[in-house]
Short mmCIF file of N, CA and C in Angstrom, two decimals:
data_model
loop_
_atom_site.label_atom_id
_atom_site.label_comp_id
_atom_site.label_asym_id
_atom_site.label_seq_id
_atom_site.Cartn_x
_atom_site.Cartn_y
_atom_site.Cartn_z
N MET F 275 0.84 -1.17 0.00
CA MET F 275 0.00 0.00 0.00
C MET F 275 0.89 1.24 0.00
N ASN F 276 0.48 2.22 -0.79
CA ASN F 276 1.23 3.46 -0.88
C ASN F 276 0.39 4.60 -0.30
N ILE F 277 0.97 5.32 0.64
CA ILE F 277 0.32 6.49 1.22
C ILE F 277 1.08 7.71 0.71
N ASN F 278 0.35 8.64 0.09
CA ASN F 278 1.01 9.84 -0.42
C ASN F 278 0.45 11.09 0.26
N ALA F 279 1.02 12.22 -0.06
CA ALA F 279 0.65 13.47 0.60
C ALA F 279 -0.80 13.86 0.32
N THR F 280 -1.29 13.55 -0.86
CA THR F 280 -2.69 13.85 -1.18
C THR F 280 -3.63 13.10 -0.25
N LEU F 281 -3.32 11.84 0.01
CA LEU F 281 -4.16 11.04 0.90
C LEU F 281 -4.12 11.57 2.33
N ILE F 282 -2.96 12.03 2.77
CA ILE F 282 -2.85 12.62 4.11
C ILE F 282 -3.69 13.90 4.17
N ASN F 283 -3.64 14.69 3.12
CA ASN F 283 -4.48 15.89 3.05
C ASN F 283 -5.95 15.51 3.12
N TYR F 284 -6.37 14.54 2.32
CA TYR F 284 -7.78 14.13 2.28
C TYR F 284 -8.24 13.52 3.61
N LEU F 285 -7.34 12.91 4.35
CA LEU F 285 -7.69 12.35 5.66
C LEU F 285 -8.32 13.42 6.54
N HIS F 286 -7.82 14.63 6.43
CA HIS F 286 -8.28 15.73 7.26
C HIS F 286 -9.47 16.48 6.66
N LEU F 287 -9.86 16.09 5.46
CA LEU F 287 -11.00 16.72 4.80
C LEU F 287 -12.23 15.81 4.80
N CYS F 288 -12.04 14.59 4.27
CA CYS F 288 -13.18 13.70 4.07
C CYS F 288 -12.68 12.27 3.85
N HIS F 289 -13.08 11.37 4.71
CA HIS F 289 -12.65 9.97 4.60
C HIS F 289 -13.18 9.33 3.31
N ARG F 290 -14.35 9.75 2.88
CA ARG F 290 -14.91 9.21 1.63
C ARG F 290 -14.03 9.61 0.44
N LYS F 291 -13.64 10.88 0.39
CA LYS F 291 -12.77 11.38 -0.68
C LYS F 291 -11.44 10.63 -0.67
N LEU F 292 -10.89 10.41 0.51
CA LEU F 292 -9.64 9.66 0.65
C LEU F 292 -9.81 8.26 0.07
N TRP F 293 -10.85 7.56 0.48
CA TRP F 293 -11.09 6.18 0.03
C TRP F 293 -11.27 6.13 -1.48
N LEU F 294 -12.09 7.02 -2.03
CA LEU F 294 -12.33 7.05 -3.47
C LEU F 294 -11.03 7.31 -4.23
N HIS F 295 -10.27 8.30 -3.81
CA HIS F 295 -9.01 8.63 -4.48
C HIS F 295 -8.04 7.44 -4.43
N ALA F 296 -7.95 6.81 -3.27
CA ALA F 296 -7.04 5.66 -3.11
C ALA F 296 -7.47 4.47 -3.96
N HIS F 297 -8.75 4.40 -4.29
CA HIS F 297 -9.26 3.31 -5.12
C HIS F 297 -9.42 3.75 -6.58
N ALA F 298 -8.62 4.74 -6.98
CA ALA F 298 -8.49 5.21 -8.36
C ALA F 298 -9.77 5.81 -8.93
N ILE F 299 -10.62 6.35 -8.06
CA ILE F 299 -11.78 7.11 -8.52
C ILE F 299 -11.41 8.58 -8.32
N ARG F 300 -11.00 9.20 -9.41
CA ARG F 300 -10.44 10.55 -9.35
C ARG F 300 -11.36 11.53 -10.04
N MET F 301 -11.68 12.60 -9.37
CA MET F 301 -12.58 13.59 -9.93
C MET F 301 -11.94 14.98 -10.04
N GLU F 302 -10.72 15.12 -9.55
CA GLU F 302 -10.09 16.44 -9.52
C GLU F 302 -9.99 17.07 -10.91
N HIS F 303 -9.82 16.25 -11.93
CA HIS F 303 -9.69 16.77 -13.29
C HIS F 303 -10.97 17.44 -13.80
N THR F 304 -12.09 17.24 -13.12
CA THR F 304 -13.36 17.83 -13.53
C THR F 304 -13.66 19.14 -12.81
N SER F 305 -12.80 19.55 -11.91
CA SER F 305 -13.09 20.68 -11.04
C SER F 305 -12.40 21.97 -11.48
N ASP F 306 -13.20 23.01 -11.68
CA ASP F 306 -12.64 24.33 -11.99
C ASP F 306 -11.86 24.89 -10.79
N ILE F 307 -12.30 24.56 -9.59
CA ILE F 307 -11.62 25.04 -8.38
C ILE F 307 -10.23 24.43 -8.27
N VAL F 308 -10.11 23.14 -8.58
CA VAL F 308 -8.80 22.49 -8.58
C VAL F 308 -7.91 23.10 -9.65
N ALA F 309 -8.47 23.34 -10.82
CA ALA F 309 -7.70 23.96 -11.91
C ALA F 309 -7.21 25.35 -11.52
N GLU F 310 -8.07 26.11 -10.85
CA GLU F 310 -7.66 27.44 -10.39
C GLU F 310 -6.53 27.34 -9.37
N GLY F 311 -6.62 26.39 -8.46
CA GLY F 311 -5.57 26.19 -7.47
C GLY F 311 -4.24 25.84 -8.11
N LYS F 312 -4.27 24.98 -9.14
CA LYS F 312 -3.04 24.62 -9.85
C LYS F 312 -2.45 25.84 -10.55
N LEU F 313 -3.30 26.63 -11.15
CA LEU F 313 -2.83 27.84 -11.84
C LEU F 313 -2.18 28.80 -10.85
N ILE F 314 -2.79 28.99 -9.70
CA ILE F 314 -2.22 29.86 -8.67
C ILE F 314 -0.86 29.32 -8.23
N GLY F 315 -0.78 28.01 -8.03
CA GLY F 315 0.48 27.39 -7.62
C GLY F 315 1.58 27.54 -8.65
N GLU F 316 1.20 27.50 -9.92
CA GLU F 316 2.18 27.58 -11.00
C GLU F 316 2.62 29.00 -11.32
N THR F 317 1.78 30.00 -11.04
CA THR F 317 2.07 31.36 -11.48
C THR F 317 2.39 32.35 -10.36
N SER F 318 2.13 31.99 -9.12
CA SER F 318 2.29 32.96 -8.04
C SER F 318 3.74 33.31 -7.73
N TYR F 319 4.63 32.37 -7.85
CA TYR F 319 6.04 32.60 -7.51
C TYR F 319 6.92 32.05 -8.64
N PRO F 320 6.92 32.72 -9.80
CA PRO F 320 7.64 32.18 -10.96
C PRO F 320 9.15 32.04 -10.73
N GLN F 321 9.73 32.86 -9.87
CA GLN F 321 11.18 32.79 -9.61
C GLN F 321 11.55 31.62 -8.70
N ARG F 322 10.56 31.04 -8.05
CA ARG F 322 10.83 29.98 -7.08
C ARG F 322 11.51 28.77 -7.73
N ALA F 323 11.13 28.42 -8.93
CA ALA F 323 11.72 27.26 -9.60
C ALA F 323 13.22 27.43 -9.85
N ASP F 324 13.67 28.69 -9.97
CA ASP F 324 15.09 28.94 -10.20
C ASP F 324 15.93 28.68 -8.94
N LYS F 325 15.33 28.87 -7.77
CA LYS F 325 16.07 28.78 -6.52
C LYS F 325 15.85 27.47 -5.76
N ASN F 326 14.81 26.74 -6.13
CA ASN F 326 14.44 25.53 -5.39
C ASN F 326 14.30 24.36 -6.35
N GLN F 327 14.21 23.19 -5.78
CA GLN F 327 14.11 22.01 -6.62
C GLN F 327 12.84 21.24 -6.32
N GLU F 328 12.39 20.53 -7.34
CA GLU F 328 11.31 19.57 -7.15
C GLU F 328 11.96 18.31 -6.62
N LEU F 329 11.30 17.66 -5.68
CA LEU F 329 11.91 16.51 -5.04
C LEU F 329 10.87 15.44 -4.79
N GLU F 330 11.17 14.22 -5.21
CA GLU F 330 10.33 13.08 -4.88
C GLU F 330 11.04 12.30 -3.79
N VAL F 331 10.29 11.94 -2.76
CA VAL F 331 10.87 11.28 -1.61
C VAL F 331 9.93 10.17 -1.15
N SER F 332 10.52 9.10 -0.62
CA SER F 332 9.71 8.00 -0.10
C SER F 332 10.40 7.39 1.11
N ALA F 333 9.61 6.66 1.87
CA ALA F 333 10.16 5.96 3.04
C ALA F 333 9.22 4.82 3.42
N GLU F 334 9.81 3.78 3.96
CA GLU F 334 9.03 2.68 4.52
C GLU F 334 8.77 3.02 5.98
N VAL F 335 7.50 3.02 6.36
CA VAL F 335 7.12 3.38 7.72
C VAL F 335 6.45 2.17 8.36
N PHE F 336 6.92 1.83 9.54
CA PHE F 336 6.34 0.70 10.25
C PHE F 336 5.13 1.14 11.06
N THR F 337 4.01 0.45 10.87
CA THR F 337 2.78 0.73 11.61
C THR F 337 2.31 -0.56 12.28
N ASP F 338 1.21 -0.45 13.01
CA ASP F 338 0.60 -1.64 13.62
C ASP F 338 0.21 -2.68 12.59
N LYS F 339 0.01 -2.25 11.36
CA LYS F 339 -0.40 -3.14 10.27
C LYS F 339 0.80 -3.63 9.44
N GLY F 340 2.01 -3.30 9.85
CA GLY F 340 3.21 -3.67 9.10
C GLY F 340 3.81 -2.46 8.41
N PHE F 341 4.68 -2.72 7.45
CA PHE F 341 5.33 -1.64 6.73
C PHE F 341 4.42 -1.05 5.66
N VAL F 342 4.48 0.27 5.56
CA VAL F 342 3.71 1.01 4.57
C VAL F 342 4.68 1.91 3.81
N THR F 343 4.55 1.96 2.50
CA THR F 343 5.37 2.86 1.70
C THR F 343 4.69 4.22 1.65
N CYS F 344 5.44 5.24 2.00
CA CYS F 344 4.94 6.61 1.97
C CYS F 344 5.73 7.39 0.94
N THR F 345 5.03 8.16 0.10
CA THR F 345 5.68 8.91 -0.96
C THR F 345 5.17 10.34 -1.02
N ALA F 346 5.99 11.20 -1.56
CA ALA F 346 5.58 12.59 -1.74
C ALA F 346 6.37 13.20 -2.89
N LYS F 347 5.71 14.10 -3.59
CA LYS F 347 6.37 14.91 -4.61
C LYS F 347 6.26 16.36 -4.12
N ILE F 348 7.39 16.89 -3.74
CA ILE F 348 7.45 18.26 -3.21
C ILE F 348 7.80 19.18 -4.37
N ASP F 349 6.94 20.15 -4.63
CA ASP F 349 7.15 21.04 -5.78
C ASP F 349 8.35 21.97 -5.58
N PHE F 350 8.49 22.52 -4.36
CA PHE F 350 9.57 23.46 -4.12
C PHE F 350 10.24 23.17 -2.79
N PHE F 351 11.51 22.76 -2.87
CA PHE F 351 12.29 22.47 -1.67
C PHE F 351 13.60 23.21 -1.76
N ASP F 352 13.88 24.01 -0.75
CA ASP F 352 15.15 24.74 -0.64
C ASP F 352 16.09 23.86 0.18
N ALA F 353 16.94 23.11 -0.51
CA ALA F 353 17.82 22.15 0.16
C ALA F 353 18.88 22.85 1.01
N ILE F 354 19.26 24.06 0.66
CA ILE F 354 20.28 24.77 1.43
C ILE F 354 19.72 25.19 2.79
N ARG F 355 18.51 25.70 2.80
CA ARG F 355 17.89 26.16 4.05
C ARG F 355 17.04 25.08 4.72
N GLY F 356 16.73 24.00 4.00
CA GLY F 356 15.88 22.95 4.56
C GLY F 356 14.44 23.39 4.70
N VAL F 357 13.92 24.08 3.68
CA VAL F 357 12.57 24.63 3.74
C VAL F 357 11.71 24.05 2.61
N VAL F 358 10.52 23.60 2.98
CA VAL F 358 9.51 23.13 2.02
C VAL F 358 8.54 24.28 1.79
N TYR F 359 8.27 24.60 0.52
CA TYR F 359 7.30 25.63 0.18
C TYR F 359 6.07 24.98 -0.45
N GLU F 360 4.92 25.36 0.03
CA GLU F 360 3.65 24.85 -0.51
C GLU F 360 2.74 26.05 -0.75
N THR F 361 2.15 26.13 -1.93
CA THR F 361 1.25 27.22 -2.27
C THR F 361 -0.17 26.68 -2.32
N LYS F 362 -1.09 27.38 -1.67
CA LYS F 362 -2.49 26.96 -1.63
C LYS F 362 -3.37 28.11 -2.08
N LYS F 363 -4.53 27.75 -2.60
CA LYS F 363 -5.49 28.72 -3.13
C LYS F 363 -6.09 29.58 -2.03
N SER F 364 -6.50 28.96 -0.93
CA SER F 364 -7.13 29.72 0.15
C SER F 364 -6.74 29.10 1.49
N ALA F 365 -7.16 29.74 2.54
CA ALA F 365 -6.87 29.24 3.88
C ALA F 365 -8.03 28.46 4.47
N ALA F 366 -9.00 28.09 3.66
CA ALA F 366 -10.22 27.47 4.16
C ALA F 366 -9.99 26.12 4.85
N LYS F 367 -8.98 25.40 4.45
CA LYS F 367 -8.77 24.07 5.01
C LYS F 367 -7.34 23.96 5.55
N GLU F 368 -6.99 24.81 6.45
CA GLU F 368 -5.62 24.90 6.93
C GLU F 368 -5.11 23.64 7.61
N LEU F 369 -5.92 22.95 8.38
CA LEU F 369 -5.47 21.74 9.07
C LEU F 369 -4.95 20.71 8.07
N ALA F 370 -5.67 20.52 6.99
CA ALA F 370 -5.23 19.57 5.95
C ALA F 370 -3.93 20.04 5.31
N HIS F 371 -3.80 21.35 5.09
CA HIS F 371 -2.57 21.89 4.49
C HIS F 371 -1.38 21.67 5.41
N VAL F 372 -1.57 21.94 6.69
CA VAL F 372 -0.50 21.77 7.67
C VAL F 372 -0.09 20.30 7.73
N ALA F 373 -1.05 19.40 7.77
CA ALA F 373 -0.75 17.97 7.83
C ALA F 373 0.04 17.53 6.59
N GLN F 374 -0.31 18.06 5.43
CA GLN F 374 0.40 17.72 4.20
C GLN F 374 1.86 18.16 4.28
N VAL F 375 2.10 19.38 4.72
CA VAL F 375 3.47 19.88 4.81
C VAL F 375 4.25 19.14 5.89
N GLN F 376 3.60 18.82 7.00
CA GLN F 376 4.27 18.03 8.04
C GLN F 376 4.64 16.65 7.51
N PHE F 377 3.80 16.07 6.68
CA PHE F 377 4.10 14.78 6.04
C PHE F 377 5.35 14.91 5.18
N TYR F 378 5.48 16.00 4.42
CA TYR F 378 6.68 16.24 3.63
C TYR F 378 7.92 16.30 4.54
N LEU F 379 7.83 17.07 5.60
CA LEU F 379 8.95 17.22 6.53
C LEU F 379 9.32 15.87 7.14
N TYR F 380 8.31 15.10 7.50
CA TYR F 380 8.50 13.78 8.09
C TYR F 380 9.28 12.86 7.13
N LEU F 381 8.85 12.82 5.87
CA LEU F 381 9.53 11.95 4.90
C LEU F 381 10.96 12.42 4.61
N LEU F 382 11.16 13.73 4.55
CA LEU F 382 12.52 14.23 4.35
C LEU F 382 13.42 13.78 5.50
N ARG F 383 12.95 13.92 6.71
CA ARG F 383 13.74 13.52 7.87
C ARG F 383 13.98 12.02 7.89
N LYS F 384 13.00 11.25 7.46
CA LYS F 384 13.17 9.79 7.39
C LYS F 384 14.31 9.42 6.42
N ASN F 385 14.56 10.30 5.48
CA ASN F 385 15.63 10.09 4.50
C ASN F 385 16.90 10.85 4.86
N ASN F 386 16.98 11.31 6.12
CA ASN F 386 18.15 12.05 6.61
C ASN F 386 18.45 13.30 5.78
N ILE F 387 17.39 13.95 5.33
CA ILE F 387 17.51 15.21 4.61
C ILE F 387 17.10 16.32 5.57
N THR F 388 17.93 17.33 5.68
CA THR F 388 17.61 18.44 6.58
C THR F 388 16.29 19.09 6.16
N ALA F 389 15.36 19.09 7.10
CA ALA F 389 14.03 19.69 6.86
C ALA F 389 13.69 20.52 8.08
N ASN F 390 14.02 21.79 8.04
CA ASN F 390 13.84 22.67 9.19
C ASN F 390 12.39 23.07 9.43
N TYR F 391 11.72 23.47 8.37
CA TYR F 391 10.32 23.87 8.49
C TYR F 391 9.70 23.94 7.10
N GLY F 392 8.38 24.14 7.10
CA GLY F 392 7.65 24.34 5.86
C GLY F 392 7.01 25.71 5.89
N GLN F 393 6.67 26.18 4.73
CA GLN F 393 5.98 27.46 4.63
C GLN F 393 4.83 27.32 3.65
N ILE F 394 3.62 27.52 4.16
CA ILE F 394 2.44 27.49 3.31
C ILE F 394 2.13 28.93 2.92
N GLU F 395 1.98 29.14 1.63
CA GLU F 395 1.71 30.48 1.13
C GLU F 395 0.33 30.53 0.49
N TYR F 396 -0.41 31.55 0.86
CA TYR F 396 -1.75 31.78 0.35
C TYR F 396 -1.72 33.11 -0.42
N PRO F 397 -1.34 33.09 -1.70
CA PRO F 397 -1.15 34.34 -2.44
C PRO F 397 -2.41 35.20 -2.55
N LYS F 398 -3.58 34.58 -2.68
CA LYS F 398 -4.81 35.37 -2.79
C LYS F 398 -5.10 36.13 -1.50
N LEU F 399 -4.66 35.58 -0.38
CA LEU F 399 -4.88 36.22 0.92
C LEU F 399 -3.68 37.05 1.36
N ARG F 400 -2.57 36.89 0.64
CA ARG F 400 -1.31 37.55 1.01
C ARG F 400 -0.89 37.17 2.42
N GLN F 401 -0.97 35.86 2.69
CA GLN F 401 -0.60 35.34 4.00
C GLN F 401 0.34 34.15 3.83
N THR F 402 1.16 33.94 4.85
CA THR F 402 1.99 32.75 4.91
C THR F 402 1.85 32.13 6.29
N GLU F 403 2.09 30.85 6.35
CA GLU F 403 2.05 30.14 7.63
C GLU F 403 3.28 29.24 7.73
N ARG F 404 4.01 29.41 8.80
CA ARG F 404 5.18 28.57 9.04
C ARG F 404 4.71 27.28 9.70
N VAL F 405 5.24 26.14 9.22
CA VAL F 405 4.85 24.83 9.73
C VAL F 405 6.09 24.13 10.29
N GLU F 406 6.01 23.78 11.54
CA GLU F 406 7.09 23.06 12.22
C GLU F 406 6.68 21.59 12.37
N LEU F 407 7.65 20.75 12.65
CA LEU F 407 7.36 19.35 12.94
C LEU F 407 8.15 18.93 14.17
N SER F 408 7.45 18.82 15.27
CA SER F 408 8.04 18.40 16.54
C SER F 408 7.97 16.88 16.65
N GLU F 409 8.51 16.34 17.75
CA GLU F 409 8.38 14.90 17.99
C GLU F 409 6.92 14.52 18.13
N GLU F 410 6.16 15.37 18.80
CA GLU F 410 4.72 15.13 18.94
C GLU F 410 4.04 15.15 17.57
N GLY F 411 4.46 16.06 16.72
CA GLY F 411 3.94 16.14 15.36
C GLY F 411 4.28 14.90 14.55
N GLU F 412 5.48 14.37 14.74
CA GLU F 412 5.86 13.14 14.05
C GLU F 412 4.96 11.98 14.48
N ALA F 413 4.66 11.92 15.76
CA ALA F 413 3.77 10.86 16.26
C ALA F 413 2.38 11.00 15.63
N LYS F 414 1.91 12.25 15.48
CA LYS F 414 0.61 12.48 14.84
C LYS F 414 0.63 12.04 13.38
N ILE F 415 1.73 12.33 12.69
CA ILE F 415 1.84 11.91 11.29
C ILE F 415 1.80 10.39 11.21
N GLU F 416 2.51 9.72 12.10
CA GLU F 416 2.49 8.25 12.10
C GLU F 416 1.08 7.71 12.36
N LYS F 417 0.34 8.36 13.25
CA LYS F 417 -1.06 7.97 13.49
C LYS F 417 -1.90 8.24 12.24
N SER F 418 -1.63 9.33 11.56
CA SER F 418 -2.36 9.65 10.33
C SER F 418 -2.09 8.61 9.25
N ILE F 419 -0.85 8.16 9.16
CA ILE F 419 -0.50 7.13 8.18
C ILE F 419 -1.28 5.86 8.49
N LEU F 420 -1.32 5.46 9.75
CA LEU F 420 -2.06 4.26 10.15
C LEU F 420 -3.55 4.43 9.87
N GLN F 421 -4.11 5.58 10.25
CA GLN F 421 -5.53 5.81 10.02
C GLN F 421 -5.86 5.80 8.52
N THR F 422 -4.98 6.35 7.71
CA THR F 422 -5.18 6.35 6.26
C THR F 422 -5.19 4.93 5.72
N THR F 423 -4.28 4.10 6.18
CA THR F 423 -4.26 2.70 5.72
C THR F 423 -5.53 1.98 6.14
N GLU F 424 -6.03 2.27 7.32
CA GLU F 424 -7.26 1.63 7.79
C GLU F 424 -8.46 2.03 6.94
N ILE F 425 -8.54 3.30 6.58
CA ILE F 425 -9.66 3.78 5.75
C ILE F 425 -9.58 3.16 4.36
N ILE F 426 -8.39 3.14 3.78
CA ILE F 426 -8.21 2.55 2.45
C ILE F 426 -8.59 1.07 2.46
N SER F 427 -8.32 0.39 3.55
CA SER F 427 -8.59 -1.05 3.66
C SER F 427 -10.06 -1.39 3.86
N LEU F 428 -10.90 -0.40 4.10
CA LEU F 428 -12.33 -0.67 4.27
C LEU F 428 -12.88 -1.32 3.01
N GLU F 429 -13.81 -2.25 3.19
CA GLU F 429 -14.40 -2.94 2.04
C GLU F 429 -15.33 -2.05 1.24
N SER F 430 -15.95 -1.08 1.90
CA SER F 430 -16.85 -0.19 1.18
C SER F 430 -16.52 1.27 1.51
N CYS F 431 -17.00 2.12 0.66
CA CYS F 431 -16.73 3.55 0.77
C CYS F 431 -17.36 4.14 2.03
N PRO F 432 -16.63 4.97 2.76
CA PRO F 432 -17.21 5.63 3.94
C PRO F 432 -18.40 6.52 3.54
N PRO F 433 -19.24 6.86 4.51
CA PRO F 433 -20.42 7.68 4.20
C PRO F 433 -20.05 9.12 3.84
N THR F 434 -21.01 9.80 3.25
CA THR F 434 -20.81 11.21 2.91
C THR F 434 -20.81 12.07 4.16
N LEU F 435 -20.19 13.22 4.04
CA LEU F 435 -20.28 14.25 5.07
C LEU F 435 -21.61 14.98 4.89
N PRO F 436 -21.96 15.86 5.82
CA PRO F 436 -23.14 16.68 5.58
C PRO F 436 -22.98 17.46 4.27
N LYS F 437 -24.03 17.54 3.50
CA LYS F 437 -23.98 18.14 2.17
C LYS F 437 -23.42 19.56 2.18
N SER F 438 -23.66 20.29 3.25
CA SER F 438 -23.18 21.67 3.34
C SER F 438 -21.66 21.77 3.29
N LYS F 439 -20.96 20.73 3.67
CA LYS F 439 -19.50 20.74 3.65
C LYS F 439 -18.92 20.34 2.29
N CYS F 440 -19.78 19.91 1.40
CA CYS F 440 -19.32 19.30 0.15
C CYS F 440 -19.47 20.16 -1.10
N SER F 441 -20.07 21.30 -1.01
CA SER F 441 -20.48 22.06 -2.19
C SER F 441 -19.35 22.38 -3.17
N LYS F 442 -18.14 22.58 -2.70
CA LYS F 442 -17.04 22.94 -3.59
C LYS F 442 -16.09 21.78 -3.88
N CYS F 443 -16.45 20.59 -3.42
CA CYS F 443 -15.60 19.41 -3.60
C CYS F 443 -15.72 18.87 -5.03
N SER F 444 -14.61 18.43 -5.58
CA SER F 444 -14.62 17.87 -6.93
C SER F 444 -15.41 16.55 -7.00
N TYR F 445 -15.68 15.93 -5.86
CA TYR F 445 -16.44 14.69 -5.81
C TYR F 445 -17.94 14.94 -5.55
N PHE F 446 -18.36 16.19 -5.50
CA PHE F 446 -19.74 16.51 -5.12
C PHE F 446 -20.76 15.76 -5.98
N ASP F 447 -20.64 15.87 -7.29
CA ASP F 447 -21.62 15.21 -8.17
C ASP F 447 -21.57 13.69 -8.01
N PHE F 448 -20.38 13.16 -7.84
CA PHE F 448 -20.25 11.72 -7.66
C PHE F 448 -20.97 11.27 -6.40
N CYS F 449 -20.76 11.97 -5.29
CA CYS F 449 -21.32 11.57 -4.01
C CYS F 449 -22.81 11.86 -3.88
N TRP F 450 -23.26 12.91 -4.54
CA TRP F 450 -24.63 13.36 -4.34
C TRP F 450 -25.51 13.21 -5.57
N SER F 451 -25.11 12.42 -6.55
CA SER F 451 -25.87 12.29 -7.80
C SER F 451 -27.25 11.68 -7.62
N THR F 452 -27.45 10.88 -6.58
CA THR F 452 -28.76 10.25 -6.37
C THR F 452 -29.65 11.08 -5.45
N GLU F 453 -29.12 12.17 -4.95
CA GLU F 453 -29.87 13.04 -4.04
C GLU F 453 -30.87 13.86 -4.84
N GLU F 454 -32.08 13.96 -4.35
CA GLU F 454 -33.10 14.76 -5.05
C GLU F 454 -33.37 16.04 -4.32
#
């Protein structure tokens, strides 16, 4: 089983979305909101690619269920300063964003790569958030990895969240198509 940063992000948003994505039911390509987020990420800091590198990292993590492969593709990593940069469209789902960046930091450290902190940037809001990873944070990430594997292993898809929380989700039509 492979746990990636997207799944860790979805763990904090919606277990149903996590399960569907992990089972290759992908709806992000149909969403204008996702497309806008990608555009913001690609255009907000054009000079960043000159100073930082894209990095793919993985690690085997031992859980109560055995070893799990964890992977991440970090768009911007400053290897000299040990800083992960993540750009997000809005601050609406900060907990999921923080967990995603902490997952990046966790995997970097598992590979003995200096990872001092992460920085989440919200260009539309003109805000940044510094993300640290303490020992307590590492334990939370390990619990998140285990919880993610448990959700993926479910035989059937978890239930929907209240409809009011789903209106801007790329899976909205999929989850609510039978609703009248």
